[in-house]
Amino acid sequence: MTTTIHSSFLPHHDPEASLAFYRDLLGFEVRLDVGQGAMRWITVGPAGQPDTAIVLTPPAVDPGLTEQEHQTITEMMAKGTYAGINLATDDLDGFFETVQAGGADVVQEPIEQPYGLRDCAFRDPSGNMVRVQEAR
């Protein structure tokens, strides 16, 4: 039996800003774009990896959420503490330069971590933490 990760979900506030970040800046393919206006679910993924995807979703649209829960999610997204994703690249410095030049919100420049990884971090347009580690 083989188990893989198919999709991860990240909330977004602005579909066009999310597309500009994930498609235009990170170079991900758009695999699906459904809905309209702010109520769009956009599936993106790295070229050459058709079985791995990120689904960008409108935040807090679950009908079971209370107004207080919706407000908490909105506040956490604004602080960048609600969701995140870890990526890997074989050229961390080149990746960092490209994303920084593209105007991404830099959280951490490339650094050797005490636990053995070299990584950097950005926030996407919705505040989600995007950590990128150097593939070794």
XYZ file of N, CA and C in Angstrom:
408
model
N 0.852 -1.178 0.000
C 0.000 0.000 0.000
C 0.897 1.240 0.000
N 0.573 2.209 -0.825
C 1.293 3.474 -0.874
C 0.342 4.598 -0.501
N 0.792 5.473 0.380
C 0.016 6.633 0.774
C 0.808 7.876 0.417
N 0.148 8.834 -0.216
C 0.806 10.081 -0.597
C -0.006 11.268 -0.097
N 0.614 12.418 -0.103
C -0.110 13.653 0.191
C -0.638 14.171 -1.129
N -1.936 14.325 -1.228
C -2.555 14.780 -2.472
C -2.761 16.290 -2.468
N -3.398 16.814 -1.419
C -3.709 18.238 -1.361
C -3.525 18.772 0.046
N -3.043 19.979 0.126
C -3.028 20.753 1.358
C -3.898 21.972 1.104
N -4.479 22.509 2.147
C -5.400 23.630 2.002
C -4.860 24.854 2.725
N -4.905 25.985 2.034
C -4.534 27.271 2.612
C -5.654 28.262 2.335
N -6.015 29.088 3.306
C -7.041 30.095 3.061
C -6.476 31.280 2.292
N -7.329 31.961 1.569
C -6.934 33.187 0.868
C -8.062 34.196 0.942
N -7.683 35.482 0.949
C -8.656 36.578 0.946
C -8.866 37.153 -0.446
N -7.839 37.060 -1.268
C -7.854 37.734 -2.555
C -7.361 36.765 -3.626
N -8.271 36.194 -4.417
C -7.871 35.205 -5.421
C -6.814 35.710 -6.399
N -6.930 36.942 -6.836
C -5.976 37.470 -7.816
C -4.594 37.637 -7.191
N -4.526 38.107 -5.956
C -3.232 38.238 -5.279
C -2.622 36.862 -5.023
N -3.464 35.887 -4.704
C -2.977 34.521 -4.494
C -2.434 33.937 -5.788
N -3.120 34.173 -6.897
C -2.622 33.710 -8.195
C -1.289 34.380 -8.535
N -1.195 35.668 -8.283
C 0.052 36.377 -8.566
C 1.203 35.798 -7.749
N 0.938 35.387 -6.529
C 1.980 34.827 -5.673
C 2.330 33.396 -6.071
N 1.332 32.517 -6.080
C 1.608 31.094 -6.298
C 1.900 30.747 -7.761
N 1.187 31.362 -8.678
C 1.404 31.071 -10.101
C 2.554 31.894 -10.667
N 2.447 33.211 -10.525
C 3.398 34.086 -11.194
C 4.757 34.157 -10.491
N 4.752 34.205 -9.173
C 6.012 34.344 -8.444
C 6.665 32.995 -8.148
N 5.881 32.034 -7.633
C 6.459 30.727 -7.309
C 6.517 29.793 -8.512
N 5.761 30.111 -9.569
C 5.803 29.303 -10.784
C 4.941 28.058 -10.750
N 3.971 27.990 -9.839
C 3.092 26.830 -9.771
C 2.082 26.871 -10.911
N 1.643 25.697 -11.324
C 0.599 25.570 -12.336
C -0.769 25.743 -11.677
N -1.693 26.356 -12.391
C -3.084 26.400 -11.931
C -3.754 25.157 -12.492
N -4.280 24.332 -11.617
C -4.890 23.075 -12.033
C -6.411 23.139 -12.045
N -6.963 23.994 -11.216
C -8.415 24.130 -11.128
C -8.711 25.496 -10.534
N -9.735 26.148 -11.035
C -10.149 27.459 -10.538
C -11.664 27.483 -10.621
N -12.321 27.286 -9.486
C -13.781 27.203 -9.479
C -14.363 28.258 -8.547
N -15.585 28.646 -8.816
C -16.251 29.674 -8.040
C -16.090 31.012 -8.729
N -16.437 32.061 -7.999
C -16.319 33.400 -8.569
C -16.132 34.416 -7.465
N -15.610 35.576 -7.840
C -15.360 36.630 -6.862
C -14.433 36.136 -5.763
N -14.739 36.510 -4.537
C -13.933 36.079 -3.391
C -14.192 34.619 -3.029
N -15.235 34.030 -3.593
C -15.583 32.635 -3.279
C -15.006 31.698 -4.344
N -13.673 31.748 -4.505
C -12.979 30.897 -5.476
C -12.082 29.907 -4.763
N -12.105 28.683 -5.260
C -11.204 27.632 -4.813
C -10.220 27.423 -5.956
N -8.946 27.692 -5.698
C -7.920 27.631 -6.736
C -6.920 26.547 -6.352
N -6.770 25.564 -7.229
C -5.814 24.492 -6.983
C -4.563 24.759 -7.805
N -3.416 24.808 -7.116
C -2.132 25.040 -7.769
C -1.172 23.928 -7.359
N -0.122 23.764 -8.149
C 0.875 22.771 -7.800
C 2.122 22.941 -8.621
N 3.212 22.332 -8.159
C 4.474 22.461 -8.882
C 4.445 21.709 -10.207
N 5.025 22.330 -11.232
C 5.134 21.681 -12.540
C 5.895 20.374 -12.384
N 5.447 19.356 -13.081
C 6.106 18.062 -13.030
C 5.730 17.211 -11.828
N 4.844 17.723 -10.980
C 4.370 16.968 -9.819
C 2.838 16.993 -9.796
N 2.213 16.321 -10.744
C 0.759 16.425 -10.880
C -0.029 15.842 -9.708
N 0.599 15.065 -8.870
C -0.120 14.442 -7.762
C -0.021 15.232 -6.461
N 0.622 16.403 -6.497
C 0.773 17.231 -5.295
C 0.145 18.588 -5.565
N -0.732 19.040 -4.660
C -1.439 20.296 -4.905
C -1.684 21.066 -3.614
N -1.857 22.361 -3.786
C -2.311 23.255 -2.730
C -3.652 23.802 -3.198
N -4.666 23.706 -2.352
C -5.968 24.267 -2.670
C -6.121 25.554 -1.865
N -6.212 26.658 -2.571
C -6.408 27.965 -1.948
C -7.908 28.169 -1.798
N -8.347 28.324 -0.574
C -9.785 28.333 -0.287
C -10.216 29.645 0.369
N -11.469 30.029 0.174
C -11.992 31.164 0.940
C -11.970 30.800 2.428
N -11.578 31.718 3.294
C -11.471 31.386 4.712
C -12.824 31.275 5.400
N -12.872 30.369 6.326
C -14.005 30.261 7.250
C -15.354 30.152 6.556
N -15.442 29.378 5.470
C -16.721 29.237 4.778
C -17.508 28.027 5.262
N -16.966 27.297 6.200
C -17.666 26.138 6.748
C -18.941 26.603 7.444
N -20.098 26.098 7.022
C -21.353 26.570 7.617
C -21.480 26.223 9.100
N -20.640 25.318 9.598
C -20.698 24.952 11.007
C -19.940 25.887 11.931
N -19.228 26.876 11.364
C -18.469 27.806 12.184
C -19.373 28.870 12.791
N -19.092 29.198 14.025
C -19.824 30.289 14.660
C -19.219 31.616 14.210
N -19.898 32.705 14.474
C -19.376 34.028 14.142
C -18.077 34.286 14.908
N -18.009 33.842 16.151
C -16.789 34.022 16.950
C -15.624 33.226 16.338
N -15.880 32.008 15.881
C -14.836 31.214 15.238
C -14.368 31.872 13.940
N -15.317 32.387 13.170
C -14.967 33.096 11.937
C -14.081 34.299 12.256
N -14.426 35.049 13.273
C -13.644 36.217 13.676
C -12.247 35.799 14.126
N -12.139 34.707 14.874
C -10.838 34.214 15.328
C -9.959 33.834 14.142
N -10.530 33.142 13.175
C -9.774 32.759 11.978
C -9.293 34.003 11.240
N -10.156 34.973 11.071
C -9.796 36.217 10.385
C -8.656 36.922 11.112
N -8.725 36.984 12.435
C -7.670 37.633 13.224
C -6.354 36.861 13.126
N -6.424 35.536 13.178
C -5.209 34.729 13.086
C -4.570 34.852 11.704
N -5.387 34.908 10.661
C -4.840 35.094 9.317
C -4.130 36.440 9.224
N -4.710 37.480 9.798
C -4.103 38.812 9.747
C -2.745 38.827 10.444
N -2.575 38.021 11.481
C -1.300 37.942 12.193
C -0.347 36.929 11.572
N -0.850 36.130 10.627
C -0.003 35.123 10.003
C 0.185 33.882 10.840
N -0.751 33.612 11.739
C -0.610 32.455 12.632
C -1.636 31.360 12.377
N -2.430 31.474 11.325
C -3.487 30.492 11.099
C -3.028 29.284 10.294
N -2.311 29.509 9.195
C -1.944 28.388 8.330
C -0.571 28.619 7.707
N 0.000 27.547 7.226
C 1.288 27.656 6.565
C 1.604 26.393 5.787
N 2.696 26.452 5.043
C 3.125 25.312 4.255
C 4.643 25.333 4.172
N 5.241 24.166 4.085
C 6.680 24.033 3.909
C 6.960 23.537 2.502
N 7.854 24.227 1.810
C 8.290 23.852 0.470
C 9.778 23.543 0.522
N 10.312 22.990 -0.543
C 11.744 22.727 -0.640
C 12.235 23.116 -2.024
N 13.483 23.544 -2.101
C 14.109 23.910 -3.375
C 15.567 23.490 -3.363
N 16.100 23.244 -4.544
C 17.513 22.898 -4.633
C 18.398 24.140 -4.744
N 17.793 25.329 -4.826
C 18.544 26.586 -4.900
C 17.876 27.610 -3.993
N 18.131 27.508 -2.701
C 17.467 28.373 -1.735
C 17.816 29.842 -1.956
N 19.078 30.129 -2.219
C 19.471 31.529 -2.404
C 18.814 32.127 -3.649
N 18.792 31.377 -4.744
C 18.133 31.849 -5.955
C 16.639 32.027 -5.748
N 16.026 31.071 -5.061
C 14.601 31.160 -4.754
C 14.324 32.411 -3.934
N 15.122 32.617 -2.887
C 14.931 33.769 -2.003
C 15.038 35.074 -2.790
N 16.070 35.192 -3.619
C 16.250 36.413 -4.401
C 15.054 36.682 -5.315
N 14.557 35.641 -5.960
C 13.414 35.784 -6.866
C 12.164 36.233 -6.115
N 11.881 35.569 -5.020
C 10.650 35.881 -4.276
C 10.754 37.239 -3.598
N 11.916 37.563 -3.070
C 12.101 38.879 -2.453
C 11.955 39.983 -3.504
N 12.569 39.791 -4.680
C 12.462 40.779 -5.758
C 11.019 40.925 -6.236
N 10.215 39.864 -6.082
C 8.809 39.896 -6.469
C 7.919 40.584 -5.458
N 8.507 41.072 -4.367
C 7.740 41.842 -3.399
C 7.101 41.042 -2.276
N 7.473 39.778 -2.125
C 6.883 38.974 -1.048
C 7.285 39.535 0.316
N 6.447 39.310 1.289
C 6.683 39.740 2.666
C 7.693 38.787 3.305
N 8.952 39.212 3.397
C 10.021 38.375 3.943
C 9.896 38.303 5.462
N 9.882 37.086 5.981
C 9.858 36.863 7.429
C 11.257 36.499 7.915
N 11.978 35.704 7.121
C 13.308 35.257 7.518
C 14.162 35.033 6.280
N 15.312 35.645 6.242
C 16.263 35.409 5.153
C 16.862 34.014 5.315
N 17.492 33.474 4.273
C 18.093 32.139 4.394
C 19.068 32.074 5.570
N 18.913 31.005 6.356
C 19.728 30.818 7.551
C 19.901 29.328 7.812
N 21.032 28.979 8.361
C 21.284 27.603 8.794
C 20.654 27.448 10.178
N 19.667 26.574 10.287
C 18.972 26.368 11.555
C 19.769 25.418 12.453
N 19.641 25.554 13.767
C 20.385 24.676 14.679
C 19.947 23.211 14.593
N 18.800 22.959 13.994
C 18.312 21.583 13.878
C 18.669 20.946 12.537
N 19.592 21.597 11.783
C 20.145 20.948 10.611
C 19.568 21.327 9.262
N 18.612 22.226 9.206
C 18.044 22.677 7.930
C 18.504 24.088 7.627
N 18.612 24.387 6.369
C 18.814 25.764 5.930
C 17.520 26.184 5.267
N 16.925 27.290 5.734
C 15.640 27.700 5.200
C 15.450 29.201 5.248
N 14.313 29.629 4.674
C 13.882 31.022 4.723
C 12.361 31.006 4.865
N 11.768 32.179 5.055
C 10.319 32.219 5.242
C 9.729 33.512 4.692
N 8.522 33.387 4.160
C 7.740 34.493 3.613
C 6.301 34.350 4.095
N 5.546 35.415 3.927
C 4.092 35.330 4.088
C 3.491 35.516 2.692
N 2.455 34.727 2.406
C 1.749 34.940 1.144
C 0.802 36.123 1.310
N 0.095 36.546 0.270
C -0.760 37.732 0.384
C -1.862 37.629 1.438
N -2.206 36.411 1.868
C -3.230 36.254 2.907
C -2.637 36.076 4.292
N -1.316 36.161 4.403
C -0.673 36.042 5.710
C -0.187 34.639 6.038
N -0.453 33.661 5.174
C -0.009 32.298 5.445
C 1.521 32.224 5.422
N 2.085 31.499 6.376
C 3.527 31.331 6.439
C 3.977 30.322 5.379
N 4.929 30.726 4.556
C 5.521 29.838 3.553
C 6.989 29.702 3.914
N 7.350 28.538 4.458
C 8.750 28.241 4.785
C 9.326 27.423 3.630
N 10.553 27.746 3.260
C 11.204 27.065 2.145
C 12.552 26.568 2.631
N 12.747 25.269 2.547
C 14.014 24.699 2.982
C 14.841 24.260 1.788
N 16.129 24.240 2.006
C 17.057 23.801 0.973
C 17.050 22.273 0.921
N 16.741 21.741 -0.244
C 16.744 20.288 -0.407
C 18.184 19.812 -0.434
N 18.478 18.839 0.406
C 19.855 18.320 0.491
C 19.854 16.841 0.204
